[in-house]
Amino acid sequence: MSSESPKTGAPVFTMSLMVTGNLLGAGILALPINFGPAGLYPTLFGIVLVWALMLYTAFVLAAQPDLACGETGGLPSFFGAKLGQGAKWLAVAADLVIFYGVLTAYLTGTTTILVNLFHLPIGRMAVTVCYFVVAAGLASFGMGLLRRCNAAILLGMTVTFLALIVMLAGHMDIARAGHMRFGFMPAALPVALTAFLFHNLIPTLCREMRGDVAAMRRSILYGSLLGLVMNLVWVTAVFCTLPMESPKATSILGAFAHNLPATVPLSILLGSQLFQDVGLVFAILAMTAAFLANGVALQGFLLDLTDTCLGLRNTVVTWLLAFMPPLVVSMVYPDIFLVVMNLVGGVGICLLFGILPALLAYRQGLGGKKTLAAVAILLFGLILGFEVAQEFGLTHILPDTEYWHHFRE
């Protein structure tokens, strides 16, 4: 018997829950609406495809010993060491797009839900500032607070999610899921990428699990599978409950046109105070937990970046750099929720957690592994190209509402 002691890292179950908690955020609220014009079955296909792509790149990163040993200064430095300095600064830019984009999405998404569902005595801008003060203030306490609250937040999200599905069950009609328009699916794939974003957690997984690649991959698989199931159940429930079109603000296309999270039209349609309250708790928990995790990570990232580039290591300056830009953008562009989710997924995530890991796998792989990496690069490249074309006005996604006429209720 070998005398070498086995690796005894963190339990797979615990790490799986961390993965699930990290990928549940604004993405799950945006998925049904952003995929809306495509219909349910193209949506399910697109979500599974994106899950498989993100799982593949997560496996690639989890197998890198440098991340487990903590020999790099974060993912940008890691990619710089593996793929060159150009890859490092590309990763820095992509990371900033992700961080600033998701914080802006959480601010605008939360504000949109509160303003559309409640008759508040204050204006929209004041609501944004109030939520910002609470969320950014909590993020100032660092990872210690997040670790202590993570289990409670995930439990609350699970309970409220199940409650929402149960309350929707009596209003579902499978006939609403009959329409399909695959041509609209590519436009929603960037938001699907945001719904499976947990890759910033991988360096932490590597360290906590002491470089045990098999255990890390099981944690990633189980955690992301749970997230996949929740996303599939949620979009199915929404598509079977909301009509595609409606004269009221209770349709999928109406929410799509007004950049609304799915809980807003559902609450209006059901007219249930209980559903509205539970939906609010679920949305606030999901977006606040994600805001805290990304806010803490962005502060650390900017602290290292300003120290390296400017020789400045000031926590107050770092806090201002981290949180003031999202606040300003949220106040100037309050209806930017779905737009910014597309940008984060189609550009930031696609580059940092799609193309760069796949390119690394291509360089390290042989035979079939190299072919698989090439396919991943191609698919992520197509998503990136489509999103860039949209941002520059080269493509326009305007659903033909007459097509849906016979589904109107």
Tab-separated table of C-alpha atoms in Angstrom:
chain	number	residue	atom	x	y	z
A	1	MET	CA	0.000	0.000	0.000
A	2	SER	CA	1.300	3.400	-0.899
A	3	SER	CA	2.370	5.589	1.980
A	4	GLU	CA	1.441	8.730	0.062
A	5	SER	CA	-1.526	10.428	1.755
A	6	PRO	CA	-4.537	11.099	-0.434
A	7	LYS	CA	-5.652	14.610	-1.258
A	8	THR	CA	-8.193	15.788	1.265
A	9	GLY	CA	-9.620	18.979	-0.170
A	10	ALA	CA	-13.025	20.497	0.393
A	11	PRO	CA	-16.045	18.157	-0.056
A	12	VAL	CA	-17.453	17.807	-3.568
A	13	PHE	CA	-20.991	18.520	-2.352
A	14	THR	CA	-19.979	21.818	-0.716
A	15	MET	CA	-18.082	22.979	-3.766
A	16	SER	CA	-20.975	21.955	-6.029
A	17	LEU	CA	-23.300	24.234	-4.075
A	18	MET	CA	-20.804	27.066	-4.455
A	19	VAL	CA	-20.838	26.543	-8.224
A	20	THR	CA	-24.651	26.573	-8.308
A	21	GLY	CA	-24.808	29.678	-6.134
A	22	ASN	CA	-22.366	31.504	-8.397
A	23	LEU	CA	-24.183	30.773	-11.657
A	24	LEU	CA	-27.643	31.732	-10.382
A	25	GLY	CA	-28.015	35.465	-10.870
A	26	ALA	CA	-29.612	37.855	-13.297
A	27	GLY	CA	-29.132	35.328	-16.111
A	28	ILE	CA	-31.977	33.082	-14.970
A	29	LEU	CA	-34.340	36.089	-14.899
A	30	ALA	CA	-33.295	37.240	-18.374
A	31	LEU	CA	-33.266	33.870	-20.159
A	32	PRO	CA	-36.984	33.344	-20.916
A	33	ILE	CA	-37.477	36.895	-22.167
A	34	ASN	CA	-34.317	37.191	-24.245
A	35	PHE	CA	-34.963	33.800	-25.858
A	36	GLY	CA	-38.679	34.644	-26.116
A	37	PRO	CA	-38.981	35.339	-29.859
A	38	ALA	CA	-37.364	31.954	-30.629
A	39	GLY	CA	-39.946	29.874	-28.769
A	40	LEU	CA	-39.523	27.176	-26.111
A	41	TYR	CA	-37.867	24.305	-27.988
A	42	PRO	CA	-35.140	26.405	-29.651
A	43	THR	CA	-34.601	27.952	-26.201
A	44	LEU	CA	-34.087	24.567	-24.542
A	45	PHE	CA	-31.670	23.544	-27.297
A	46	GLY	CA	-29.709	26.795	-26.978
A	47	ILE	CA	-29.458	26.552	-23.184
A	48	VAL	CA	-28.163	22.967	-23.276
A	49	LEU	CA	-25.664	23.892	-26.005
A	50	VAL	CA	-24.303	26.823	-23.995
A	51	TRP	CA	-24.161	24.713	-20.814
A	52	ALA	CA	-22.077	22.106	-22.654
A	53	LEU	CA	-19.703	24.754	-24.022
A	54	MET	CA	-19.242	26.412	-20.628
A	55	LEU	CA	-18.792	23.027	-18.932
A	56	TYR	CA	-16.071	22.166	-21.453
A	57	THR	CA	-14.066	25.359	-20.843
A	58	ALA	CA	-14.522	24.962	-17.065
A	59	PHE	CA	-13.026	21.465	-17.306
A	60	VAL	CA	-10.104	22.895	-19.277
A	61	LEU	CA	-9.380	25.514	-16.600
A	62	ALA	CA	-9.814	23.023	-13.746
A	63	ALA	CA	-7.093	20.815	-15.247
A	64	GLN	CA	-4.456	23.582	-15.152
A	65	PRO	CA	-1.941	22.947	-12.320
A	66	ASP	CA	-0.842	26.608	-12.214
A	67	LEU	CA	-4.303	27.630	-10.974
A	68	ALA	CA	-4.264	24.974	-8.260
A	69	CYS	CA	-0.818	25.990	-7.035
A	70	GLY	CA	-1.695	29.679	-6.993
A	71	GLU	CA	1.351	30.459	-9.137
A	72	THR	CA	-0.487	33.065	-11.195
A	73	GLY	CA	-1.888	36.435	-10.231
A	74	GLY	CA	-5.389	35.596	-11.439
A	75	LEU	CA	-6.800	34.489	-14.767
A	76	PRO	CA	-5.379	37.389	-16.874
A	77	SER	CA	-1.847	36.638	-15.637
A	78	PHE	CA	-2.479	32.929	-16.151
A	79	PHE	CA	-3.512	33.430	-19.777
A	80	GLY	CA	-0.568	35.805	-20.242
A	81	ALA	CA	1.836	33.108	-19.062
A	82	LYS	CA	0.239	30.463	-21.290
A	83	LEU	CA	-0.722	32.410	-24.424
A	84	GLY	CA	1.381	35.584	-24.365
A	85	GLN	CA	1.017	39.186	-23.191
A	86	GLY	CA	-1.646	39.947	-25.792
A	87	ALA	CA	-3.867	37.300	-24.201
A	88	LYS	CA	-3.236	38.809	-20.765
A	89	TRP	CA	-4.483	42.284	-21.709
A	90	LEU	CA	-7.355	40.838	-23.703
A	91	ALA	CA	-8.347	38.936	-20.556
A	92	VAL	CA	-8.052	42.108	-18.467
A	93	ALA	CA	-10.381	43.965	-20.854
A	94	ALA	CA	-12.846	41.058	-20.932
A	95	ASP	CA	-12.803	40.803	-17.134
A	96	LEU	CA	-13.640	44.502	-16.815
A	97	VAL	CA	-16.526	44.133	-19.290
A	98	ILE	CA	-17.881	41.222	-17.236
A	99	PHE	CA	-17.490	42.860	-13.829
A	100	TYR	CA	-18.839	46.285	-14.737
A	101	GLY	CA	-21.536	44.805	-16.949
A	102	VAL	CA	-22.987	42.409	-14.379
A	103	LEU	CA	-22.952	45.032	-11.608
A	104	THR	CA	-24.848	47.393	-13.904
A	105	ALA	CA	-27.294	44.610	-14.797
A	106	TYR	CA	-27.973	43.820	-11.131
A	107	LEU	CA	-28.611	47.500	-10.326
A	108	THR	CA	-30.935	48.080	-13.277
A	109	GLY	CA	-32.641	44.690	-12.951
A	110	THR	CA	-33.447	45.129	-9.269
A	111	THR	CA	-34.643	48.690	-9.824
A	112	THR	CA	-36.843	47.608	-12.739
A	113	ILE	CA	-38.540	44.928	-10.640
A	114	LEU	CA	-39.184	47.278	-7.712
A	115	VAL	CA	-40.449	50.151	-9.873
A	116	ASN	CA	-42.729	48.026	-12.072
A	117	LEU	CA	-44.330	45.998	-9.277
A	118	PHE	CA	-44.703	48.488	-6.450
A	119	HIS	CA	-46.110	51.980	-6.113
A	120	LEU	CA	-43.105	53.479	-4.376
A	121	PRO	CA	-43.131	56.986	-2.906
A	122	ILE	CA	-39.737	57.742	-4.456
A	123	GLY	CA	-38.533	57.992	-8.038
A	124	ARG	CA	-36.629	55.391	-10.043
A	125	MET	CA	-33.278	57.101	-9.576
A	126	ALA	CA	-33.748	57.191	-5.811
A	127	VAL	CA	-34.612	53.464	-5.824
A	128	THR	CA	-31.376	52.727	-7.675
A	129	VAL	CA	-29.339	54.773	-5.205
A	130	CYS	CA	-30.991	53.134	-2.176
A	131	TYR	CA	-30.340	49.616	-3.460
A	132	PHE	CA	-26.799	50.612	-4.449
A	133	VAL	CA	-26.034	51.898	-0.951
A	134	VAL	CA	-27.126	48.601	0.595
A	135	ALA	CA	-25.489	46.250	-1.946
A	136	ALA	CA	-22.216	48.160	-2.377
A	137	GLY	CA	-22.041	48.705	1.376
A	138	LEU	CA	-22.337	44.975	2.032
A	139	ALA	CA	-19.727	44.258	-0.660
A	140	SER	CA	-17.292	46.447	1.287
A	141	PHE	CA	-17.098	43.769	3.993
A	142	GLY	CA	-15.353	41.370	1.591
A	143	MET	CA	-15.546	37.608	1.160
A	144	GLY	CA	-15.940	36.944	4.884
A	145	LEU	CA	-19.548	38.158	4.855
A	146	LEU	CA	-20.289	36.305	1.604
A	147	ARG	CA	-18.966	32.990	2.957
A	148	ARG	CA	-21.043	33.304	6.127
A	149	CYS	CA	-24.209	34.127	4.174
A	150	ASN	CA	-23.743	31.841	1.144
A	151	ALA	CA	-25.578	28.787	2.500
A	152	ALA	CA	-28.531	30.851	3.766
A	153	ILE	CA	-28.806	32.757	0.471
A	154	LEU	CA	-28.747	29.549	-1.595
A	155	LEU	CA	-31.356	27.942	0.660
A	156	GLY	CA	-33.584	31.008	0.328
A	157	MET	CA	-33.204	31.005	-3.456
A	158	THR	CA	-34.045	27.295	-3.658
A	159	VAL	CA	-37.170	27.610	-1.489
A	160	THR	CA	-38.478	30.682	-3.309
A	161	PHE	CA	-37.688	29.138	-6.718
A	162	LEU	CA	-39.673	25.997	-5.903
A	163	ALA	CA	-42.513	28.134	-4.557
A	164	LEU	CA	-42.625	30.131	-7.811
A	165	ILE	CA	-42.796	26.960	-9.916
A	166	VAL	CA	-45.587	25.522	-7.753
A	167	MET	CA	-47.606	28.745	-8.040
A	168	LEU	CA	-47.107	28.831	-11.834
A	169	ALA	CA	-48.115	25.178	-12.298
A	170	GLY	CA	-51.841	25.917	-12.308
A	171	HIS	CA	-51.449	28.586	-15.009
A	172	MET	CA	-49.322	26.623	-17.479
A	173	ASP	CA	-50.588	25.592	-20.895
A	174	ILE	CA	-48.318	23.399	-23.013
A	175	ALA	CA	-50.051	24.697	-26.156
A	176	ARG	CA	-48.153	27.982	-25.708
A	177	ALA	CA	-44.899	26.081	-26.266
A	178	GLY	CA	-45.765	25.038	-29.828
A	179	HIS	CA	-44.206	27.958	-31.707
A	180	MET	CA	-40.612	27.735	-32.952
A	181	ARG	CA	-38.384	30.256	-34.704
A	182	PHE	CA	-34.780	29.022	-34.621
A	183	GLY	CA	-33.606	32.109	-36.486
A	184	PHE	CA	-33.995	34.185	-33.315
A	185	MET	CA	-32.009	31.765	-31.122
A	186	PRO	CA	-28.454	33.049	-31.879
A	187	ALA	CA	-29.329	36.530	-30.632
A	188	ALA	CA	-30.065	35.128	-27.156
A	189	LEU	CA	-27.000	32.895	-26.747
A	190	PRO	CA	-24.930	35.688	-25.095
A	191	VAL	CA	-27.457	35.922	-22.245
A	192	ALA	CA	-27.347	32.128	-21.899
A	193	LEU	CA	-23.588	32.460	-21.334
A	194	THR	CA	-24.256	34.775	-18.377
A	195	ALA	CA	-26.610	32.156	-16.911
A	196	PHE	CA	-23.697	29.682	-16.690
A	197	LEU	CA	-21.005	32.033	-15.452
A	198	PHE	CA	-19.146	30.536	-12.503
A	199	HIS	CA	-15.648	30.345	-13.981
A	200	ASN	CA	-14.199	33.105	-11.801
A	201	LEU	CA	-14.666	30.608	-8.970
A	202	ILE	CA	-12.396	27.971	-10.556
A	203	PRO	CA	-9.074	29.249	-9.108
A	204	THR	CA	-10.721	29.088	-5.654
A	205	LEU	CA	-11.971	25.558	-6.368
A	206	CYS	CA	-8.476	24.535	-7.420
A	207	ARG	CA	-6.995	25.768	-4.164
A	208	GLU	CA	-9.796	24.519	-1.889
A	209	MET	CA	-9.720	21.043	-3.450
A	210	ARG	CA	-5.903	20.956	-3.468
A	211	GLY	CA	-5.543	20.378	-7.168
A	212	ASP	CA	-7.676	17.198	-7.250
A	213	VAL	CA	-8.807	17.495	-10.893
A	214	ALA	CA	-11.304	14.606	-10.731
A	215	ALA	CA	-12.992	16.043	-7.639
A	216	MET	CA	-13.045	19.533	-9.144
A	217	ARG	CA	-14.656	18.260	-12.316
A	218	ARG	CA	-17.311	16.404	-10.336
A	219	SER	CA	-18.045	19.562	-8.355
A	220	ILE	CA	-18.324	21.596	-11.548
A	221	LEU	CA	-20.472	18.956	-13.259
A	222	TYR	CA	-22.907	18.478	-10.360
A	223	GLY	CA	-23.153	22.197	-9.574
A	224	SER	CA	-23.666	23.257	-13.173
A	225	LEU	CA	-26.136	20.392	-13.762
A	226	LEU	CA	-28.280	21.667	-10.903
A	227	GLY	CA	-28.142	25.131	-12.439
A	228	LEU	CA	-29.028	23.685	-15.845
A	229	VAL	CA	-32.083	21.911	-14.449
A	230	MET	CA	-33.259	25.066	-12.677
A	231	ASN	CA	-32.834	27.130	-15.849
A	232	LEU	CA	-34.676	24.568	-18.001
A	233	VAL	CA	-37.553	24.277	-15.515
A	234	TRP	CA	-37.793	28.068	-15.202
A	235	VAL	CA	-37.893	28.837	-18.932
A	236	THR	CA	-40.414	26.031	-19.514
A	237	ALA	CA	-42.670	27.416	-16.770
A	238	VAL	CA	-42.438	30.957	-18.148
A	239	PHE	CA	-43.078	29.942	-21.778
A	240	CYS	CA	-46.071	27.834	-20.757
A	241	THR	CA	-47.524	30.614	-18.593
A	242	LEU	CA	-46.972	33.859	-20.506
A	243	PRO	CA	-48.615	34.367	-23.917
A	244	MET	CA	-46.260	35.279	-26.725
A	245	GLU	CA	-48.328	38.406	-27.407
A	246	SER	CA	-50.937	40.242	-25.401
A	247	PRO	CA	-52.540	43.676	-25.470
A	248	LYS	CA	-51.394	44.083	-21.851
A	249	ALA	CA	-47.859	44.217	-20.462
A	250	THR	CA	-48.052	40.506	-19.693
A	251	SER	CA	-46.489	38.900	-22.758
A	252	ILE	CA	-43.058	37.589	-23.651
A	253	LEU	CA	-42.672	39.982	-26.581
A	254	GLY	CA	-43.858	42.889	-24.432
A	255	ALA	CA	-41.227	42.133	-21.791
A	256	PHE	CA	-38.649	41.672	-24.569
A	257	ALA	CA	-39.444	45.092	-26.005
A	258	HIS	CA	-39.219	46.819	-22.610
A	259	ASN	CA	-36.124	45.003	-21.213
A	260	LEU	CA	-38.066	43.500	-18.295
A	261	PRO	CA	-37.026	40.491	-16.163
A	262	ALA	CA	-39.457	37.569	-16.377
A	263	THR	CA	-40.864	38.054	-12.870
A	264	VAL	CA	-42.433	41.413	-13.833
A	265	PRO	CA	-44.942	40.234	-16.512
A	266	LEU	CA	-45.613	37.047	-14.519
A	267	SER	CA	-46.565	39.027	-11.414
A	268	ILE	CA	-48.851	41.307	-13.433
A	269	LEU	CA	-50.491	38.387	-15.239
A	270	LEU	CA	-51.166	36.321	-12.126
A	271	GLY	CA	-52.266	39.317	-10.058
A	272	SER	CA	-51.169	37.439	-6.937
A	273	GLN	CA	-49.604	39.384	-4.076
A	274	LEU	CA	-47.998	36.189	-2.779
A	275	PHE	CA	-46.377	35.417	-6.146
A	276	GLN	CA	-45.217	39.023	-6.416
A	277	ASP	CA	-43.618	38.909	-2.964
A	278	VAL	CA	-41.971	35.517	-3.455
A	279	GLY	CA	-40.729	36.555	-6.915
A	280	LEU	CA	-39.268	39.708	-5.440
A	281	VAL	CA	-37.442	37.776	-2.716
A	282	PHE	CA	-36.044	35.312	-5.279
A	283	ALA	CA	-34.887	38.092	-7.611
A	284	ILE	CA	-33.360	40.178	-4.809
A	285	LEU	CA	-31.533	37.165	-3.354
A	286	ALA	CA	-30.223	36.069	-6.759
A	287	MET	CA	-29.016	39.482	-7.861
A	288	THR	CA	-27.743	40.660	-4.483
A	289	ALA	CA	-25.711	37.487	-3.921
A	290	ALA	CA	-24.215	37.863	-7.395
A	291	PHE	CA	-23.628	41.600	-6.817
A	292	LEU	CA	-21.722	40.856	-3.612
A	293	ALA	CA	-19.584	38.114	-5.180
A	294	ASN	CA	-18.712	40.153	-8.257
A	295	GLY	CA	-18.298	43.396	-6.292
A	296	VAL	CA	-15.798	41.798	-3.918
A	297	ALA	CA	-13.936	40.184	-6.821
A	298	LEU	CA	-13.835	43.450	-8.790
A	299	GLN	CA	-12.357	45.330	-5.818
A	300	GLY	CA	-9.569	42.769	-5.537
A	301	PHE	CA	-9.000	42.814	-9.283
A	302	LEU	CA	-8.776	46.625	-9.440
A	303	LEU	CA	-6.561	46.785	-6.356
A	304	ASP	CA	-4.021	44.524	-8.071
A	305	LEU	CA	-4.433	46.302	-11.422
A	306	THR	CA	-3.890	49.819	-10.035
A	307	ASP	CA	-0.964	48.580	-7.950
A	308	THR	CA	0.676	46.980	-11.001
A	309	CYS	CA	-0.013	49.733	-13.523
A	310	LEU	CA	-0.038	52.902	-11.381
A	311	GLY	CA	1.789	51.942	-8.214
A	312	LEU	CA	-1.379	52.913	-6.307
A	313	ARG	CA	-2.853	50.679	-3.621
A	314	ASN	CA	-5.696	52.606	-1.995
A	315	THR	CA	-8.885	50.836	-0.907
A	316	VAL	CA	-11.039	53.978	-1.073
A	317	VAL	CA	-9.964	54.741	-4.642
A	318	THR	CA	-10.509	51.086	-5.526
A	319	TRP	CA	-14.044	51.139	-4.059
A	320	LEU	CA	-14.907	54.251	-6.062
A	321	LEU	CA	-13.476	52.764	-9.271
A	322	ALA	CA	-15.390	49.538	-8.692
A	323	PHE	CA	-18.847	50.845	-7.869
A	324	MET	CA	-19.306	54.371	-9.194
A	325	PRO	CA	-19.217	53.546	-12.954
A	326	PRO	CA	-22.051	50.960	-12.684
A	327	LEU	CA	-24.097	53.395	-10.594
A	328	VAL	CA	-23.680	56.221	-13.107
A	329	VAL	CA	-24.516	53.999	-16.085
A	330	SER	CA	-27.567	52.590	-14.260
A	331	MET	CA	-28.898	56.076	-13.578
A	332	VAL	CA	-28.252	57.388	-17.085
A	333	TYR	CA	-29.550	54.247	-18.868
A	334	PRO	CA	-32.170	52.722	-16.523
A	335	ASP	CA	-33.666	50.339	-19.128
A	336	ILE	CA	-30.417	48.669	-20.110
A	337	PHE	CA	-30.917	45.337	-18.288
A	338	LEU	CA	-31.156	42.918	-21.249
A	339	VAL	CA	-28.794	45.010	-23.390
A	340	VAL	CA	-25.970	44.872	-20.870
A	341	MET	CA	-26.553	41.148	-20.263
A	342	ASN	CA	-26.017	40.568	-23.982
A	343	LEU	CA	-22.800	42.604	-23.936
A	344	VAL	CA	-21.422	40.786	-20.902
A	345	GLY	CA	-22.126	37.361	-22.364
A	346	GLY	CA	-21.415	38.000	-26.036
A	347	VAL	CA	-18.132	39.862	-25.514
A	348	GLY	CA	-16.692	39.492	-22.000
A	349	ILE	CA	-17.610	35.893	-21.151
A	350	CYS	CA	-17.192	34.723	-24.741
A	351	LEU	CA	-13.577	35.946	-24.774
A	352	LEU	CA	-12.412	35.214	-21.221
A	353	PHE	CA	-14.217	31.955	-20.497
A	354	GLY	CA	-14.865	30.753	-24.024
A	355	ILE	CA	-12.283	31.495	-26.687
A	356	LEU	CA	-9.175	31.813	-24.466
A	357	PRO	CA	-9.667	28.490	-22.572
A	358	ALA	CA	-10.569	26.726	-25.830
A	359	LEU	CA	-7.460	28.179	-27.505
A	360	LEU	CA	-5.391	26.925	-24.574
A	361	ALA	CA	-6.937	23.453	-24.939
A	362	TYR	CA	-6.175	23.514	-28.667
A	363	ARG	CA	-2.489	24.236	-27.984
A	364	GLN	CA	-2.245	21.568	-25.309
A	365	GLY	CA	-4.400	18.913	-26.981
A	366	LEU	CA	-3.741	16.104	-29.415
A	367	GLY	CA	-6.007	14.302	-31.885
A	368	GLY	CA	-9.660	14.316	-30.880
A	369	LYS	CA	-9.076	16.776	-28.043
A	370	LYS	CA	-7.651	19.265	-30.507
A	371	THR	CA	-10.664	18.848	-32.787
A	372	LEU	CA	-13.052	19.378	-29.868
A	373	ALA	CA	-11.187	22.558	-28.924
A	374	ALA	CA	-11.387	23.806	-32.511
A	375	VAL	CA	-15.155	23.257	-32.550
A	376	ALA	CA	-15.480	25.187	-29.268
A	377	ILE	CA	-13.395	28.066	-30.666
A	378	LEU	CA	-15.608	28.170	-33.761
A	379	LEU	CA	-18.873	28.211	-31.773
A	380	PHE	CA	-17.696	30.848	-29.307
A	381	GLY	CA	-16.325	32.850	-32.229
A	382	LEU	CA	-19.716	32.786	-33.950
A	383	ILE	CA	-21.455	34.018	-30.787
A	384	LEU	CA	-18.874	36.793	-30.384
A	385	GLY	CA	-19.158	37.795	-34.036
A	386	PHE	CA	-22.948	37.926	-33.872
A	387	GLU	CA	-22.893	40.066	-30.721
A	388	VAL	CA	-20.304	42.484	-32.158
A	389	ALA	CA	-22.416	42.801	-35.313
A	390	GLN	CA	-25.444	43.639	-33.161
A	391	GLU	CA	-23.532	46.234	-31.131
A	392	PHE	CA	-22.351	47.975	-34.298
A	393	GLY	CA	-25.805	47.913	-35.871
A	394	LEU	CA	-24.904	45.412	-38.581
A	395	THR	CA	-27.732	43.067	-37.572
A	396	HIS	CA	-31.167	43.850	-36.190
A	397	ILE	CA	-33.344	41.459	-34.218
A	398	LEU	CA	-36.940	42.622	-34.565
A	399	PRO	CA	-39.401	39.736	-34.194
A	400	ASP	CA	-42.166	39.600	-36.766
A	401	THR	CA	-45.064	39.927	-34.345
A	402	GLU	CA	-47.585	38.951	-37.014
A	403	TYR	CA	-45.984	35.509	-37.018
A	404	TRP	CA	-47.192	35.071	-33.449
A	405	HIS	CA	-50.711	36.330	-34.134
A	406	HIS	CA	-52.411	32.972	-33.682
A	407	PHE	CA	-50.811	32.574	-30.234
A	408	ARG	CA	-52.209	35.875	-28.949
A	409	GLU	CA	-54.468	35.683	-25.915
